[in-house]
Amino acid sequence: MASWDPGQYNRFAEERARPFRELVGRIPTGDAVAVVDLGCGPGTMTATLAERWPDAAILGIDSSPDMIAAAEPLQTPQLRFQLGDAGAWRPPRASVDVIVANASLQWVDDHETLLPAWAAGLDDGGTLAFQVPVAAYDPGFGRVAARPQWAPLLGGALTATGPRSATPVLDAEEYVRLLSAAGLTVDAWQTTYYHVLPGDDPVFEWFKGTGLRPYLDALEPEDAEAFAAEVRAELRILYPREPFGTILPFPRLFVVAHRA
Ligand SMILES: C[S@@+](CC[C@H](N)C(=O)[O-])C[C@H]1O[C@@H](n2cnc3c(N)ncnc32)[C@H](O)[C@@H]1O
């Protein structure tokens, strides 16, 4: 499995924290006993859930051993972290009050099956809240990967992320239908953040920590270097550096589904 690097991911911590806060800010659940954060990453944002629900047991789950290792020092009797696959996770027999998945479900398949199964485990008053990049979003490196010299080498990586045909992310309407059919009241919205990023090649650096990983991990080190150089050049054209920084427009879809 491709490796995640908590250090690289945290380089843009503030930009990445904002959608999490805005997602959690819309969760209507008052009191909670059990809260789960699926794809919790380095755990920094999971820890904020403990502030919001001080009486709840908070569990962060992530499939990356490096991310869980980064999160472990944050553990308290209230806040625990566990290695695990969100795609295989099902609510425990005792129900769950809040399920959060911020910027992680784009890595997990079969939302049509998964989300109703999670919804079924929500207690009355409970909420399922997730945020994903919109399905149509292509930051630009997909077109480098599709070039004839790279496509044959990248094979599997091309289906893991990037091209629209391969993303597991559904359209907003599909999530509203799916979760309404599961008996939840759904609040869905899309927002484009215009991040202004500092430094050299910041868009490359941003995606090196997330969406580019499957591509880079699929290549031999020498090829990965050459591929990275082409992606850098492409991203410099798509996102030119301006006197104040580099603008990265990032469209995100939010879904907050509540069991009344
Ligand atoms: C973009 S990060 C988001 C981290 C965190 N939720 C946040 O808001 O900062 C995506 C995380 O999803 C995790 N992830 C990817 N696939 C996963 C899976 N199948 N099960 C659990 N976690 C997964 C990655 O390891 C990574 O930590």
Short mmCIF file of C-alpha atoms and ligand atoms in Angstrom, two decimals:
data_model
loop_
_atom_site.label_atom_id
_atom_site.label_comp_id
_atom_site.label_asym_id
_atom_site.label_seq_id
_atom_site.Cartn_x
_atom_site.Cartn_y
_atom_site.Cartn_z
CA MET A 1 0.00 0.00 0.00
CA ALA A 2 1.20 3.51 -0.78
CA SER A 3 2.80 5.30 2.16
CA TRP A 4 1.49 8.51 3.71
CA ASP A 5 3.91 11.04 5.11
CA PRO A 6 2.50 12.98 8.09
CA GLY A 7 5.23 15.64 7.75
CA GLN A 8 4.38 16.35 4.11
CA TYR A 9 0.65 16.27 4.87
CA ASN A 10 1.08 18.77 7.72
CA ARG A 11 2.91 21.33 5.54
CA PHE A 12 -0.43 22.90 4.69
CA ALA A 13 -2.06 22.12 8.01
CA GLU A 14 -4.05 25.34 8.29
CA GLU A 15 -5.52 25.08 4.77
CA ARG A 16 -6.43 21.45 5.40
CA ALA A 17 -7.90 22.16 8.84
CA ARG A 18 -10.47 24.62 7.60
CA PRO A 19 -12.77 22.19 5.74
CA PHE A 20 -12.64 19.88 8.77
CA ARG A 21 -13.78 22.69 11.05
CA GLU A 22 -16.48 23.80 8.63
CA LEU A 23 -17.73 20.22 8.30
CA VAL A 24 -17.84 19.58 12.05
CA GLY A 25 -19.36 23.03 12.63
CA ARG A 26 -22.51 21.88 10.80
CA ILE A 27 -23.00 18.68 12.82
CA PRO A 28 -26.18 19.13 14.87
CA THR A 29 -25.56 16.30 17.36
CA GLY A 30 -25.46 17.69 20.90
CA ASP A 31 -24.44 15.04 23.38
CA ALA A 32 -22.40 12.13 22.11
CA VAL A 33 -21.16 8.92 23.70
CA ALA A 34 -19.23 7.49 20.75
CA VAL A 35 -17.51 9.46 17.96
CA VAL A 36 -15.46 7.93 15.14
CA ASP A 37 -13.10 9.73 12.76
CA LEU A 38 -12.40 7.55 9.71
CA GLY A 39 -9.19 8.32 7.83
CA CYS A 40 -8.08 10.44 10.77
CA GLY A 41 -4.58 11.16 9.43
CA PRO A 42 -2.11 12.50 12.01
CA GLY A 43 -4.90 12.94 14.55
CA THR A 44 -4.58 16.67 15.11
CA MET A 45 -8.10 17.35 13.89
CA THR A 46 -9.50 14.27 15.65
CA ALA A 47 -8.28 15.81 18.91
CA THR A 48 -10.56 18.82 18.29
CA LEU A 49 -13.54 16.43 18.37
CA ALA A 50 -12.72 15.74 22.00
CA GLU A 51 -13.19 19.44 22.72
CA ARG A 52 -16.55 19.49 20.94
CA TRP A 53 -17.82 16.31 22.67
CA PRO A 54 -15.95 16.22 26.00
CA ASP A 55 -18.00 13.28 27.35
CA ALA A 56 -17.63 11.04 24.28
CA ALA A 57 -15.17 8.26 23.57
CA ILE A 58 -13.38 9.41 20.40
CA LEU A 59 -11.79 6.85 18.09
CA GLY A 60 -9.57 7.78 15.12
CA ILE A 61 -8.98 5.09 12.51
CA ASP A 62 -6.50 5.26 9.66
CA SER A 63 -5.01 2.69 7.30
CA SER A 64 -1.55 4.28 7.32
CA PRO A 65 0.82 3.02 10.05
CA ASP A 66 2.82 6.26 9.72
CA MET A 67 -0.27 8.38 10.30
CA ILE A 68 -1.31 6.29 13.32
CA ALA A 69 2.24 6.50 14.71
CA ALA A 70 2.05 10.31 14.37
CA ALA A 71 -1.34 10.34 16.11
CA GLU A 72 -0.47 8.04 19.03
CA PRO A 73 1.24 10.69 21.21
CA LEU A 74 -2.08 12.57 21.22
CA GLN A 75 -3.87 9.68 22.89
CA THR A 76 -5.69 10.24 26.17
CA PRO A 77 -8.18 8.06 28.04
CA GLN A 78 -10.87 9.80 25.96
CA LEU A 79 -9.09 9.80 22.58
CA ARG A 80 -7.78 6.58 20.96
CA PHE A 81 -6.24 5.80 17.59
CA GLN A 82 -6.31 2.51 15.72
CA LEU A 83 -4.91 1.15 12.49
CA GLY A 84 -7.75 0.04 10.21
CA ASP A 85 -9.43 0.24 6.83
CA ALA A 86 -12.41 2.61 6.65
CA GLY A 87 -13.84 0.47 3.86
CA ALA A 88 -14.02 -2.50 6.20
CA TRP A 89 -15.21 -0.54 9.24
CA ARG A 90 -18.79 -1.06 10.36
CA PRO A 91 -20.47 0.56 13.36
CA PRO A 92 -20.20 -1.61 16.47
CA ARG A 93 -23.31 -3.29 17.85
CA ALA A 94 -23.73 -0.45 20.36
CA SER A 95 -24.58 2.50 18.15
CA VAL A 96 -22.46 5.47 17.21
CA ASP A 97 -23.41 9.14 17.61
CA VAL A 98 -21.03 10.83 15.18
CA ILE A 99 -19.10 9.48 12.20
CA VAL A 100 -16.66 11.93 10.61
CA ALA A 101 -14.61 11.28 7.47
CA ASN A 102 -12.78 14.38 6.31
CA ALA A 103 -10.84 14.20 3.03
CA SER A 104 -10.56 10.43 3.26
CA LEU A 105 -13.50 8.83 1.45
CA GLN A 106 -12.02 9.63 -1.96
CA TRP A 107 -9.62 6.79 -1.15
CA VAL A 108 -12.35 4.31 -0.26
CA ASP A 109 -14.51 2.43 -2.80
CA ASP A 110 -18.19 1.62 -3.02
CA HIS A 111 -19.88 4.50 -1.24
CA GLU A 112 -23.25 3.09 -2.36
CA THR A 113 -22.81 0.15 0.03
CA LEU A 114 -20.66 1.76 2.69
CA LEU A 115 -22.68 4.85 3.55
CA PRO A 116 -26.04 3.12 4.15
CA ALA A 117 -24.21 0.57 6.35
CA TRP A 118 -22.72 3.40 8.40
CA ALA A 119 -26.06 5.24 8.49
CA ALA A 120 -27.71 2.11 9.90
CA GLY A 121 -25.39 2.23 12.90
CA LEU A 122 -26.25 5.82 13.86
CA ASP A 123 -28.18 6.35 17.04
CA ASP A 124 -31.20 8.73 17.08
CA GLY A 125 -29.78 12.23 16.92
CA GLY A 126 -26.58 10.88 15.37
CA THR A 127 -24.76 12.29 12.35
CA LEU A 128 -22.60 11.05 9.49
CA ALA A 129 -20.43 13.90 8.15
CA PHE A 130 -17.90 13.72 5.36
CA GLN A 131 -16.02 15.97 2.97
CA VAL A 132 -14.42 14.93 -0.32
CA PRO A 133 -12.92 16.73 -3.32
CA VAL A 134 -15.74 17.01 -5.88
CA ALA A 135 -15.82 14.08 -8.30
CA ALA A 136 -15.03 16.17 -11.36
CA TYR A 137 -11.94 17.75 -9.79
CA ASP A 138 -8.71 17.12 -11.69
CA PRO A 139 -5.78 19.16 -10.36
CA GLY A 140 -3.87 18.55 -13.60
CA PHE A 141 -1.40 15.77 -12.99
CA GLY A 142 -3.80 13.21 -14.43
CA ARG A 143 -3.02 14.57 -17.87
CA VAL A 144 0.72 14.04 -17.32
CA ALA A 145 0.02 10.49 -16.16
CA ALA A 146 -1.99 9.87 -19.33
CA ARG A 147 0.98 10.72 -21.59
CA PRO A 148 2.14 7.71 -23.65
CA GLN A 149 5.45 7.34 -21.78
CA TRP A 150 3.72 7.19 -18.37
CA ALA A 151 0.33 5.56 -18.87
CA PRO A 152 1.71 2.01 -19.35
CA LEU A 153 3.96 2.35 -16.28
CA LEU A 154 1.24 3.79 -14.08
CA GLY A 155 -1.53 1.27 -14.81
CA GLY A 156 -2.96 0.66 -11.34
CA ALA A 157 -2.25 4.15 -10.04
CA LEU A 158 -4.45 5.58 -12.76
CA THR A 159 -7.40 3.74 -11.33
CA ALA A 160 -6.56 4.55 -7.70
CA THR A 161 -7.06 8.29 -8.04
CA GLY A 162 -7.15 11.11 -10.57
CA PRO A 163 -9.23 10.42 -13.62
CA ARG A 164 -12.90 11.13 -13.14
CA SER A 165 -13.94 7.70 -14.38
CA ALA A 166 -11.95 6.12 -11.55
CA THR A 167 -12.92 8.20 -8.52
CA PRO A 168 -15.32 6.54 -6.08
CA VAL A 169 -16.76 9.98 -5.24
CA LEU A 170 -20.41 10.45 -6.24
CA ASP A 171 -22.24 13.64 -7.17
CA ALA A 172 -23.98 15.62 -4.41
CA GLU A 173 -27.43 14.60 -5.65
CA GLU A 174 -26.47 10.93 -5.42
CA TYR A 175 -25.37 11.31 -1.79
CA VAL A 176 -28.58 13.16 -0.93
CA ARG A 177 -30.68 10.37 -2.47
CA LEU A 178 -28.63 7.57 -0.94
CA LEU A 179 -28.69 8.93 2.61
CA SER A 180 -32.29 10.14 2.45
CA ALA A 181 -33.24 6.59 1.47
CA ALA A 182 -31.33 5.45 4.57
CA GLY A 183 -33.67 7.58 6.71
CA LEU A 184 -31.36 10.56 7.31
CA THR A 185 -31.95 14.28 6.80
CA VAL A 186 -29.22 15.50 4.47
CA ASP A 187 -27.45 18.85 4.31
CA ALA A 188 -25.03 18.91 1.34
CA TRP A 189 -23.05 21.76 -0.16
CA GLN A 190 -20.02 22.48 -2.30
CA THR A 191 -17.41 25.16 -1.75
CA THR A 192 -14.34 26.13 -3.73
CA TYR A 193 -11.47 27.28 -1.52
CA TYR A 194 -9.00 29.62 -3.20
CA HIS A 195 -5.93 28.69 -1.21
CA VAL A 196 -3.03 31.12 -1.60
CA LEU A 197 0.08 29.02 -1.17
CA PRO A 198 3.58 30.34 -0.44
CA GLY A 199 6.95 29.21 -1.81
CA ASP A 200 8.23 27.33 -4.85
CA ASP A 201 6.06 24.74 -6.57
CA PRO A 202 3.54 24.80 -3.74
CA VAL A 203 0.82 22.99 -5.71
CA PHE A 204 3.21 20.14 -6.40
CA GLU A 205 4.16 20.10 -2.71
CA TRP A 206 0.47 20.08 -1.72
CA PHE A 207 -0.40 17.07 -3.84
CA LYS A 208 2.86 15.27 -3.11
CA GLY A 209 1.30 14.73 0.34
CA THR A 210 -2.00 13.39 -1.03
CA GLY A 211 -3.21 12.83 -4.60
CA LEU A 212 0.21 12.36 -6.23
CA ARG A 213 1.29 9.59 -3.88
CA PRO A 214 -0.24 6.68 -5.78
CA TYR A 215 1.48 7.85 -8.96
CA LEU A 216 4.89 8.35 -7.36
CA ASP A 217 4.68 5.11 -5.38
CA ALA A 218 3.84 3.13 -8.53
CA LEU A 219 7.07 4.16 -10.29
CA GLU A 220 10.68 3.09 -9.85
CA PRO A 221 12.62 5.87 -8.07
CA GLU A 222 14.30 7.15 -11.28
CA ASP A 223 11.04 7.22 -13.18
CA ALA A 224 9.29 8.84 -10.23
CA GLU A 225 11.83 11.66 -10.33
CA ALA A 226 11.31 12.23 -14.06
CA PHE A 227 7.54 12.02 -13.67
CA ALA A 228 7.65 14.48 -10.76
CA ALA A 229 9.67 16.93 -12.89
CA GLU A 230 7.01 16.81 -15.64
CA VAL A 231 4.21 17.26 -13.13
CA ARG A 232 6.02 20.21 -11.54
CA ALA A 233 6.38 21.88 -14.95
CA GLU A 234 2.71 21.24 -15.79
CA LEU A 235 1.49 22.58 -12.45
CA ARG A 236 3.63 25.72 -12.82
CA ILE A 237 1.74 26.46 -16.04
CA LEU A 238 -1.67 25.62 -14.61
CA TYR A 239 -1.06 27.52 -11.34
CA PRO A 240 1.31 30.40 -12.05
CA ARG A 241 3.18 32.02 -9.20
CA GLU A 242 1.98 35.58 -8.56
CA PRO A 243 3.55 38.32 -6.44
CA PHE A 244 1.44 37.32 -3.41
CA GLY A 245 1.66 33.53 -3.84
CA THR A 246 0.08 30.77 -5.93
CA ILE A 247 -3.68 30.36 -6.11
CA LEU A 248 -4.95 26.79 -5.79
CA PRO A 249 -8.72 26.58 -6.39
CA PHE A 250 -9.95 23.46 -4.57
CA PRO A 251 -13.62 22.44 -4.92
CA ARG A 252 -14.91 20.33 -2.05
CA LEU A 253 -18.22 18.60 -1.39
CA PHE A 254 -19.62 18.42 2.14
CA VAL A 255 -22.35 16.07 3.34
CA VAL A 256 -23.86 16.17 6.82
CA ALA A 257 -26.57 13.54 7.27
CA HIS A 258 -28.53 13.45 10.52
CA ARG A 259 -30.87 10.90 12.09
CA ALA A 260 -33.60 13.00 13.73
C1 LIG B 1 -6.08 13.72 3.14
S1 LIG B 1 -5.81 12.76 4.59
C2 LIG B 1 -7.07 13.39 5.71
C3 LIG B 1 -6.69 13.27 7.15
C4 LIG B 1 -7.66 13.87 8.17
N1 LIG B 1 -8.99 13.31 8.08
C5 LIG B 1 -7.73 15.38 8.08
O1 LIG B 1 -8.80 15.91 7.89
O2 LIG B 1 -6.67 16.03 8.20
C6 LIG B 1 -6.46 11.21 4.11
C7 LIG B 1 -6.24 10.11 5.13
O3 LIG B 1 -7.03 8.99 4.75
C8 LIG B 1 -6.31 7.83 5.07
N2 LIG B 1 -6.87 6.72 4.32
C9 LIG B 1 -6.78 6.48 3.00
N3 LIG B 1 -7.43 5.35 2.69
C10 LIG B 1 -7.94 4.86 3.86
C11 LIG B 1 -8.71 3.72 4.21
N4 LIG B 1 -9.11 2.84 3.29
N5 LIG B 1 -9.03 3.53 5.50
C12 LIG B 1 -8.64 4.41 6.46
N6 LIG B 1 -7.92 5.50 6.18
C13 LIG B 1 -7.57 5.73 4.90
C14 LIG B 1 -4.87 8.17 4.73
O4 LIG B 1 -3.96 7.32 5.35
C15 LIG B 1 -4.80 9.62 5.20
O5 LIG B 1 -4.35 9.70 6.52
#
